[in-house]
């Protein structure tokens, strides 16, 4: 698409989701040590941690698969 | 507007964003602007700017096709409708979308694609001539900026409710960002960002449904709670309450849903609204163009999981009862606040930022869709057709870029007009029936009936549009007139929209047929590539079964019927 050197949209998606995954997972682990004063419903499930990991996994798959490589 | 702004300033916000949430949102803005800057170098010609170089894969065109329709209005408005009307709101995602999307892919796409038109008004010009194109382009431009205004209002409302942000601040920051990346990269940039936004919408919103189902005890637990909390009302059946106008909370019957929504409005929107059709026209070949709406339909069919389900879950788990806009008072939350309330219920720092980003992404994808389509239609179908025919390609690209800015500015202006309306979604349906329903009559006759003439197409479109506006004005002036439009004294607003669309389509078709039979048809040689029976459609016989669009369309329609039966 659009010639050699063109960066795929899937790569951009991988970058953003990976960044979000790291940010949200780290936030989730931080909350384990310092629980918020007004926790959301079902806070005990620690959705922040596992959802952050899901984002990171999806992001890394796209990041690696569509990483621009010199030919 | 002043009263709303005052309300926005005085209202208490639901929650505050943490630094992590703000970082998530800032990263999103940096990424979409970065994509716009990156793609600017790839948008040099008119084909690049207005049709993304006609080089998109079926997947990218298909995801963009659905994402362009996913404004914040879709997310917030239909979650609100699910709370208000129950699972009936799902009809707008299933019967109100899937058959039409498949019809676009399998039947109509070859004519759009083979004619090499750049827009739907452009197709009308080829088929019916300049008057039909002019009428369609002007009505589309008007509808587009109004829709943008609605999207902006929805977005600003979310920011007011959740974060306490000033309405004007929300509108201007998001709008300028959209204007910037579409200005830089045109449709290519809009499509790329729509695909990104599609991911963010799903990943940001699905967490509400997952956690909501856990809290409610699964689907059966949710249904049990709803029946317990709302006795005597049927919120969980798709079809069984549609036998009469009084047996369901929407005040509509099956004929209005099937004929008005499922046929006229749905087919009109998904097959002739250039906002979505433009995404498919960017596909790299005919097979991709046919597959794109079919791929889109699979994701569209799954959307109730992140849009309708949160509304139903709110019926089951929210301690307070939400009210309509007109009943909102101190401390009471409205239907439109249901999605933000559910977000606040389940999401802590980080996830909250992701959820807010999903709403912002929804707004931006919807607005970018409107703005890029507006720029194309204005540049090609109004400016080039009626103002300056012989300019260079680079001149039209430049005009397209500045039309992007103009479209955003006009949309901002119309956002304040939209604020006067109490029910956002009802207004959208009114807009659809004004322009889209008759346009579908004109396009479908043009594609399938060789005898349709230029005069028939123009007068059918004009009469259908005026009839729709006339019916709207009639009911506004005399609400009791609704019984004549919807054929029942028990009909409510939503039924009026469905039936008005149906009547305007029927009027358009009748006038087109009558005028066509009384006027001279175009010679068949001029209909090649435009009309069924005069166009050679490339065969797909050499493709294996799993690569044929028709096969996947059949798979989708089977799933569609199964889902409707399960939730009957």
XYZ file of C-alpha atoms in Angstrom:
639
model
C 0.000 0.000 0.000
C 1.421 3.382 -1.057
C 4.813 1.965 -1.965
C 7.891 0.785 -0.072
C 8.609 2.343 3.310
C 4.976 3.041 4.018
C 4.191 2.343 7.685
C 1.078 0.254 8.213
C -1.796 1.496 10.376
C -1.512 -1.768 12.324
C 1.927 -0.699 13.504
C 0.553 2.571 14.896
C -2.164 0.598 16.670
C 0.495 -1.709 18.138
C 2.515 1.239 19.457
C -0.447 2.917 21.129
C -1.906 -0.248 22.650
C 1.500 -1.303 23.974
C 1.976 2.093 25.609
C -1.515 1.913 27.109
C -0.895 -1.641 28.278
C 2.250 -0.659 30.165
C 0.637 2.441 31.697
C -2.527 0.674 32.842
C -0.801 -2.454 34.127
C 1.659 -0.402 36.168
C -1.240 1.648 37.544
C -3.027 -1.558 38.527
C -0.021 -2.895 40.428
C 0.434 0.467 42.139
C -3.205 0.285 43.295
C -2.504 -3.084 44.886
C -0.174 -1.356 47.330
C -2.150 1.877 47.629
C -5.866 1.176 47.157
C -7.931 4.245 46.183
C -10.083 5.940 48.826
C -13.258 5.390 46.739
C -12.677 2.173 44.819
C -14.942 1.342 41.851
C -17.382 -1.569 42.012
C -15.613 -4.968 41.705
C -12.274 -3.404 42.568
C -11.341 -6.748 44.144
C -11.111 -8.264 40.638
C -8.234 -5.895 39.780
C -9.509 -5.348 36.249
C -6.889 -2.663 35.742
C -4.102 -5.233 35.926
C -5.526 -7.927 33.680
C -7.013 -5.520 31.158
C -3.694 -3.670 30.986
C -2.008 -6.987 30.234
C -4.532 -7.765 27.503
C -3.835 -4.385 25.900
C -0.093 -4.984 26.147
C -0.363 -8.437 24.576
C -2.505 -7.208 21.661
C -0.270 -4.181 21.215
C 2.922 -6.225 21.114
C 1.504 -8.631 18.555
C 0.695 -5.772 16.186
C 3.903 -3.905 17.019
C 6.178 -6.836 16.215
C 4.185 -8.162 13.261
C 4.090 -4.789 11.472
C 7.395 -3.304 12.613
C 8.863 -1.389 9.632
C 11.926 -3.259 8.419
C 14.570 -2.182 5.946
C 14.766 -4.551 2.973
C -27.787 27.247 24.556
C -27.255 29.677 27.458
C -29.306 27.463 29.762
C -27.269 24.418 28.835
C -23.989 26.194 29.273
C -25.178 27.408 32.641
C -26.141 23.848 33.540
C -22.742 22.641 32.453
C -20.999 25.163 34.657
C -23.199 24.534 37.669
C -23.368 20.751 37.477
C -21.139 18.623 39.663
C -18.783 16.332 37.796
C -19.024 12.587 38.282
C -15.321 12.114 38.909
C -11.854 13.504 38.453
C -9.178 12.227 36.140
C -5.896 11.064 37.600
C -2.559 11.945 35.962
C -2.533 8.463 34.367
C -5.938 9.083 32.766
C -4.769 12.408 31.411
C -1.641 10.762 30.031
C -3.765 8.136 28.244
C -5.850 10.896 26.648
C -2.816 13.021 25.720
C -1.102 9.996 24.117
C -4.181 9.468 21.985
C -4.169 13.061 20.736
C -0.427 12.872 20.002
C -0.942 9.657 18.013
C -3.822 10.902 15.837
C -2.021 14.145 15.057
C 1.205 12.236 14.411
C -0.602 9.994 11.904
C -1.964 13.108 10.182
C 1.512 14.630 9.865
C 3.000 11.329 8.697
C 0.382 10.838 5.984
C 0.580 14.365 4.585
C 3.439 13.302 2.293
C 1.234 10.592 0.786
C -1.672 12.860 -0.132
C -0.597 14.872 -3.140
C -3.320 14.235 -5.725
C -7.082 14.548 -5.603
C -7.386 10.755 -5.715
C -5.109 10.560 -2.647
C -6.845 13.275 -0.668
C -10.470 12.465 -1.468
C -10.336 8.680 -2.001
C -7.195 7.619 -0.108
C -5.552 6.681 -3.404
C -8.168 3.914 -3.890
C -5.629 1.624 -2.261
C -7.269 0.376 0.944
C -7.530 -3.318 1.780
C -10.956 -4.840 2.460
C -10.217 -4.975 6.194
C -9.161 -1.343 6.513
C -12.047 -0.110 4.351
C -14.469 -2.342 6.276
C -13.379 -1.234 9.739
C -13.351 2.385 8.631
C -16.831 1.884 7.140
C -18.194 0.928 10.555
C -16.059 3.334 12.588
C -17.209 6.363 10.589
C -20.722 5.546 11.769
C -19.562 5.141 15.363
C -19.786 8.705 16.586
C -20.128 9.444 20.268
C -23.798 9.718 19.359
C -23.826 6.014 18.611
C -22.150 5.093 21.854
C -23.959 7.427 24.209
C -27.240 7.777 22.363
C -27.909 4.082 21.872
C -26.758 3.136 25.363
C -29.313 5.736 26.514
C -31.949 4.255 24.218
C -31.226 0.788 25.581
C -31.910 2.070 29.086
C -35.088 3.794 27.890
C -36.467 1.177 25.489
C -34.593 -1.994 26.439
C -33.239 -4.472 23.933
C -35.474 -2.997 21.203
C -32.610 -0.559 20.578
C -30.674 -3.508 19.130
C -32.889 -3.338 16.044
C -30.840 -0.331 14.915
C -27.737 -2.568 14.846
C -29.243 -5.711 13.372
C -32.271 -5.385 11.130
C -31.497 -1.671 10.848
C -28.024 -2.312 9.430
C -27.016 -5.868 8.507
C -29.281 -6.598 5.486
C -28.513 -3.161 4.047
C -24.754 -3.542 4.484
C -24.834 -6.913 2.761
C -26.993 -5.497 -0.037
C -24.455 -2.703 -0.528
C -21.602 -5.175 -0.758
C -23.225 -7.761 -2.971
C -25.612 -5.767 -5.201
C -24.799 -2.053 -5.253
C -21.033 -1.863 -4.855
C -20.269 -3.031 -8.396
C -22.137 -0.031 -9.845
C -20.495 2.488 -7.532
C -17.088 0.963 -8.147
C -17.238 0.272 -11.879
C -18.614 3.765 -12.607
C -15.413 5.135 -10.935
C -17.503 7.817 -9.276
C -15.897 9.798 -6.455
C -19.168 10.294 -4.540
C -22.846 9.360 -4.371
C -23.908 12.737 -5.840
C -21.298 11.988 -8.509
C -23.131 8.754 -9.329
C -26.406 10.672 -9.600
C -24.747 13.043 -12.057
C -23.657 10.131 -14.232
C -27.072 8.458 -14.021
C -29.520 11.379 -13.934
C -27.576 14.548 -14.772
C -26.634 17.785 -13.033
C -29.954 18.777 -11.358
C -30.174 15.530 -9.359
C -26.499 15.826 -8.421
C -26.932 19.435 -7.255
C -29.977 18.625 -5.136
C -28.290 15.604 -3.577
C -25.001 17.421 -2.941
C -26.663 20.378 -1.253
C -28.919 18.229 0.928
C -25.987 15.977 1.833
C -23.815 18.963 2.756
C -26.580 20.319 4.973
C -27.181 16.965 6.643
C -23.479 16.390 7.180
C -22.793 19.596 9.057
C -25.937 19.088 11.134
C -24.797 15.584 12.020
C -21.406 16.947 12.988
C -23.131 19.405 15.271
C -25.060 16.576 16.921
C -21.838 14.659 17.441
C -20.188 17.677 19.010
C -23.074 18.219 21.362
C -22.919 14.584 22.496
C -19.213 14.831 23.082
C -19.419 18.079 25.007
C -22.187 16.584 27.132
C -19.994 13.635 28.090
C -17.159 15.894 29.091
C -19.501 18.097 31.095
C -21.035 15.188 32.956
C -17.921 13.205 33.701
C -15.213 15.752 34.012
C -16.980 19.048 34.487
C -15.201 20.409 31.437
C -16.668 23.489 29.821
C -18.809 22.590 26.791
C -17.074 25.103 24.553
C -13.620 23.867 25.533
C -14.519 20.266 24.646
C -15.997 21.237 21.309
C -13.099 23.388 20.201
C -10.189 21.161 21.295
C -11.603 18.006 19.688
C -12.784 19.801 16.555
C -9.469 21.506 15.919
C -7.682 18.157 16.253
C -10.005 16.528 13.716
C -9.651 19.493 11.375
C -5.863 19.258 11.640
C -5.462 15.592 10.793
C -8.051 15.573 8.000
C -6.572 18.806 6.618
C -3.135 17.166 6.518
C -3.902 13.678 5.255
C -7.420 13.851 3.795
C -9.435 10.644 3.600
C -6.297 8.538 4.075
C -5.690 10.149 7.442
C -9.381 9.932 8.364
C -9.482 6.220 7.512
C -6.269 5.374 9.369
C -7.457 7.172 12.453
C -10.884 5.539 12.187
C -9.288 2.098 12.305
C -7.247 3.143 15.347
C -10.344 4.660 16.935
C -12.310 1.496 16.245
C -9.816 -0.498 18.342
C -9.886 2.055 21.143
C -13.684 2.164 21.202
C -13.883 -1.610 21.569
C -11.066 -1.941 24.081
C -12.266 1.031 26.112
C -15.956 0.162 26.213
C -15.994 -3.626 26.431
C -14.752 -3.545 30.012
C -18.115 -2.092 31.103
C -20.015 -5.027 29.648
C -17.638 -7.632 31.058
C -17.658 -6.232 34.597
C -21.372 -5.463 34.408
C -22.178 -9.060 33.551
C -19.973 -10.241 36.429
C -21.833 -7.979 38.849
C -25.287 -8.872 37.541
C -24.627 -12.605 37.573
C -24.437 -13.172 33.829
C -27.170 -12.669 31.226
C -29.827 -14.582 33.153
C -28.959 -12.727 36.347
C -29.313 -9.417 34.523
C -32.702 -10.370 33.061
C -33.911 -11.499 36.477
C -32.866 -8.213 38.082
C -34.529 -6.155 35.337
C -37.821 -8.038 35.743
C -37.597 -7.571 39.486
C -36.876 -3.856 39.339
C -39.144 -2.963 36.398
C -42.234 -5.192 36.770
C -44.747 -5.263 33.941
C -42.322 -3.906 31.315
C -40.629 -5.952 28.623
C -37.053 -4.776 28.179
C -35.484 -8.038 27.092
C -37.314 -9.237 23.969
C -36.570 -8.093 20.444
C -39.741 -9.066 18.579
C -42.348 -10.515 20.911
C -43.537 -7.062 22.028
C -43.882 -5.615 18.547
C -47.336 -6.983 17.812
C -48.922 -3.624 18.627
C -47.923 -0.042 19.410
C -48.882 -0.394 23.079
C -47.054 -3.627 23.890
C -43.542 -2.167 23.995
C -41.842 0.888 25.548
C -40.951 2.361 22.147
C -44.541 2.760 20.954
C -43.913 1.179 17.573
C -45.068 -1.993 15.823
C -43.280 -4.600 13.716
C -44.248 -2.955 10.419
C -42.542 0.284 11.411
C -39.392 -1.609 12.403
C -39.276 -3.903 9.375
C -40.399 -1.516 6.619
C -39.478 1.909 8.012
C -36.224 1.051 9.796
C -35.152 -2.249 8.277
C -35.923 -1.297 4.715
C -36.069 2.445 4.008
C -33.930 4.115 6.673
C -31.373 1.345 6.917
C -30.939 0.828 3.189
C -30.975 4.582 2.664
C -28.247 5.209 5.196
C -25.918 2.281 4.554
C -26.155 2.312 0.768
C -26.445 5.992 -0.168
C -25.000 8.073 2.679
C -21.679 9.167 1.269
C -20.176 9.373 4.756
C -19.987 5.569 4.843
C -19.961 4.776 1.113
C -16.833 6.928 0.655
C -14.865 4.501 2.853
C -15.757 1.590 0.610
C -14.972 3.523 -2.555
C -11.391 3.774 -1.280
C -10.937 -0.007 -1.638
C -8.151 -1.161 -3.948
C -10.264 -3.432 -6.193
C -13.849 -4.537 -6.746
C -13.560 -7.644 -4.587
C -12.200 -5.580 -1.671
C -14.974 -3.047 -2.199
C -17.570 -5.835 -2.011
C -15.940 -7.482 1.008
C -15.544 -4.237 3.010
C -19.254 -3.798 3.912
C -19.511 -7.528 4.655
C -16.546 -7.357 7.054
C -18.079 -4.206 8.514
C -21.403 -5.984 9.035
C -19.776 -8.626 11.249
C -18.432 -5.953 13.582
C -21.679 -4.000 13.407
C -23.576 -7.099 14.512
C -21.258 -7.384 17.544
C -21.568 -3.734 18.595
C -24.657 -4.203 20.823
C -22.298 -5.991 23.193
C -20.546 -2.684 23.973
C -23.404 -0.254 23.310
C -26.779 -1.857 24.109
C -25.637 -4.226 26.854
C -24.333 -1.398 29.116
C -27.775 0.231 28.897
C -29.481 -3.033 29.883
C -26.965 -3.624 32.653
C -27.685 -0.144 33.965
C -31.368 -1.127 34.241
C -30.235 -4.046 36.381
C -27.524 -2.590 38.602
C -27.695 1.196 38.863
C -29.264 2.158 42.198
C -30.897 5.321 40.845
C -33.521 5.577 38.103
C -32.534 7.765 35.183
C -34.994 10.203 33.615
C -35.587 11.973 30.302
C -33.993 15.338 29.510
C -37.283 17.162 30.091
C -37.629 15.672 33.596
C -34.040 16.297 34.680
C -33.797 18.199 37.934
C -31.296 18.730 40.692
C -29.367 15.536 41.380
C -31.239 13.453 38.790
C -29.254 11.854 35.993
C -30.656 11.543 32.480
C -30.761 8.629 30.029
C -27.910 10.177 28.041
C -25.661 9.846 31.083
C -25.986 6.078 31.325
C -22.689 5.175 29.650
C -20.600 7.671 31.653
C -22.323 6.486 34.843
C -21.439 2.868 34.068
C -17.899 3.900 33.222
C -17.576 5.675 36.546
C -19.037 2.624 38.311
C -16.425 0.136 37.148
C -13.320 1.998 36.021
C -10.542 3.287 38.233
C -7.482 5.285 37.160
C -6.073 4.126 33.835
C -9.183 2.273 32.715
C -11.185 5.450 33.159
C -8.768 7.288 30.876
C -9.155 4.479 28.344
C -12.944 4.692 28.539
C -12.921 8.463 28.098
C -10.517 8.021 25.187
C -13.010 5.568 23.646
C -15.738 8.216 23.813
C -13.432 10.882 22.384
C -12.358 8.450 19.653
C -16.014 7.805 18.827
C -16.626 11.499 18.492
C -13.580 12.039 16.328
C -14.256 9.122 13.991
C -17.815 10.315 13.447
C -16.767 13.885 12.915
C -13.842 13.035 10.634
C -16.246 10.946 8.572
C -18.619 13.858 8.214
C -15.907 16.389 7.496
C -14.017 14.339 4.902
C -17.247 13.446 3.101
C -18.366 17.086 3.231
C -15.029 18.254 1.773
C -15.298 15.763 -1.103
C -18.888 16.559 -2.002
C -18.376 20.280 -1.702
C -15.185 20.259 -3.790
C -16.252 17.843 -6.542
C -20.017 18.164 -6.661
C -20.558 21.844 -5.923
C -17.320 23.795 -6.418
C -15.999 21.949 -9.475
C -19.437 21.329 -10.968
C -20.878 24.814 -10.644
C -18.119 27.285 -9.809
C -14.793 26.335 -11.400
C -14.707 23.437 -13.837
C -11.211 23.606 -15.295
C -8.806 24.110 -12.418
C -5.765 21.886 -11.786
C -5.855 18.810 -9.576
C -3.668 20.530 -6.976
C -6.149 23.404 -6.854
C -8.970 21.023 -5.959
C -6.810 19.379 -3.286
C -6.197 22.801 -1.824
C -9.930 23.586 -1.915
C -10.596 20.214 -0.236
C -8.186 21.032 2.573
C -9.814 24.386 3.255
C -13.286 22.866 2.986
C -12.237 20.631 5.840
C -11.653 23.685 8.000
C -14.857 25.319 6.757
C -16.844 22.154 7.489
C -15.542 22.036 11.044
C -16.368 25.691 11.651
C -19.898 25.339 10.282
C -20.356 22.176 12.349
C -19.350 24.036 15.482
C -21.990 26.628 14.690
C -24.662 23.993 14.179
C -23.755 22.292 17.478
C -25.387 25.198 19.245
C -28.494 24.825 17.069
C -28.719 21.130 17.940
C -28.663 21.925 21.661
C -32.200 23.263 21.360
C -33.566 19.770 20.772
C -34.510 17.661 23.766
C -34.031 14.249 22.247
C -30.857 13.819 20.228
C -31.699 10.529 18.601
C -35.197 11.455 17.484
C -33.692 14.430 15.709
C -31.213 12.231 13.904
C -34.010 10.007 12.678
C -35.842 13.104 11.427
C -32.773 14.139 9.460
C -32.460 10.703 7.922
C -36.019 10.706 6.728
C -35.633 14.202 5.214
C -32.746 13.347 2.924
C -31.689 9.729 3.073
C -34.995 7.920 2.566
C -35.896 9.627 -0.738
C -32.273 9.448 -1.906
C -32.381 5.681 -1.511
C -35.453 5.570 -3.766
C -33.662 7.598 -6.428
C -30.407 5.614 -6.311
C -31.963 2.158 -6.231
C -34.268 2.906 -9.174
C -31.298 4.369 -11.014
C -29.242 1.229 -10.472
C -31.904 -1.395 -11.104
C -34.314 0.181 -13.629
C -33.010 1.212 -17.043
C -36.202 3.159 -17.821
C -35.647 5.729 -15.028
C -35.004 9.108 -16.670
C -33.084 12.219 -15.566
C -36.327 14.146 -15.052
C -37.847 11.257 -13.111
C -34.809 11.025 -10.828
C -34.731 14.735 -10.084
C -38.446 15.228 -9.462
C -38.743 12.033 -7.427
C -35.882 13.108 -5.168
C -37.205 16.651 -4.772
C -40.780 15.565 -4.080
C -39.740 12.883 -1.601
C -37.551 15.314 0.328
C -40.225 18.038 0.424
C -42.883 15.510 1.451
C -40.726 14.356 4.350
C -40.080 17.902 5.553
C -43.795 18.661 5.118
C -44.846 15.665 7.258
C -42.338 16.691 9.940
C -43.729 20.257 9.979
C -47.307 18.931 10.038
C -46.730 16.868 13.189
C -44.742 19.667 14.817
C -47.642 22.038 14.225
C -50.323 19.508 15.152
C -49.080 16.555 17.243
C -52.371 14.713 16.718
C -51.426 14.372 13.039
C -49.080 11.580 14.108
C -52.039 9.165 14.012
C -52.281 9.696 10.246
C -48.526 9.390 9.573
C -48.024 6.246 11.672
C -51.532 4.848 11.094
C -52.264 4.514 14.817
C -53.397 6.829 17.640
C -50.968 4.982 19.955
C -47.825 5.710 17.936
C -44.936 7.602 19.565
C -42.110 9.775 18.196
C -39.915 6.889 17.039
C -42.791 5.407 15.034
C -43.321 8.781 13.368
C -39.733 8.772 12.107
C -40.007 5.273 10.706
C -43.303 5.868 8.941
C -42.315 9.316 7.655
C -39.247 7.744 6.069
C -41.391 5.034 4.535
C -43.917 7.509 3.064
C -41.230 9.813 1.687
C -39.539 6.826 0.009
C -42.830 5.642 -1.481
C -43.630 9.159 -2.746
C -40.143 9.423 -4.268
C -40.500 6.068 -6.032
C -43.999 6.794 -7.358
C -43.044 10.228 -8.674
C -39.845 8.867 -10.235
C -41.730 6.074 -11.987
C -44.580 8.289 -13.217
C -42.310 11.084 -14.493
C -39.913 8.550 -16.057
C -42.706 6.872 -17.977
C -43.768 10.268 -19.280
C -40.283 11.387 -20.357
C -37.636 10.177 -22.757
C -35.162 7.605 -21.370
C -31.388 7.773 -21.867
C -30.016 5.505 -24.598
C -28.720 2.208 -23.243
C -25.207 2.990 -24.422
C -25.068 5.801 -21.829
C -26.079 3.473 -19.020
C -23.111 1.107 -19.231
C -21.421 0.776 -15.841
C -24.341 2.468 -14.111
C -27.406 0.222 -14.342
C -28.200 -3.439 -13.841
C -28.671 -5.094 -17.208
C -26.419 -2.607 -18.975
C -23.285 -3.346 -16.967
C -20.926 -6.279 -17.212
C -20.105 -7.406 -13.670
C -16.741 -9.220 -13.460
C -17.195 -12.916 -12.640
C -15.859 -14.362 -9.378
C -16.051 -17.914 -10.645
C -12.284 -18.376 -10.496
C -12.124 -17.581 -6.766
C -12.291 -20.329 -4.121
C -15.499 -20.335 -2.099
C -13.909 -18.793 0.992
C -12.789 -15.746 -0.960
C -16.154 -14.953 -2.493
C -18.117 -12.017 -1.010
C -21.421 -13.800 -1.601
C -20.337 -16.741 0.559
C -19.478 -14.477 3.496
C -22.691 -12.508 3.016
C -24.611 -15.800 3.390
C -22.662 -16.648 6.564
C -23.485 -13.243 8.057
C -27.180 -13.441 7.204
C -27.458 -16.868 8.841
C -25.855 -15.514 12.043
C -28.207 -12.519 11.830
C -31.295 -14.753 11.768
C -29.988 -16.973 14.573
C -29.365 -13.957 16.836
C -32.833 -12.562 16.174
C -34.395 -15.915 17.039
C -32.329 -16.293 20.232
C -33.416 -12.880 21.522
C -36.929 -13.042 20.021
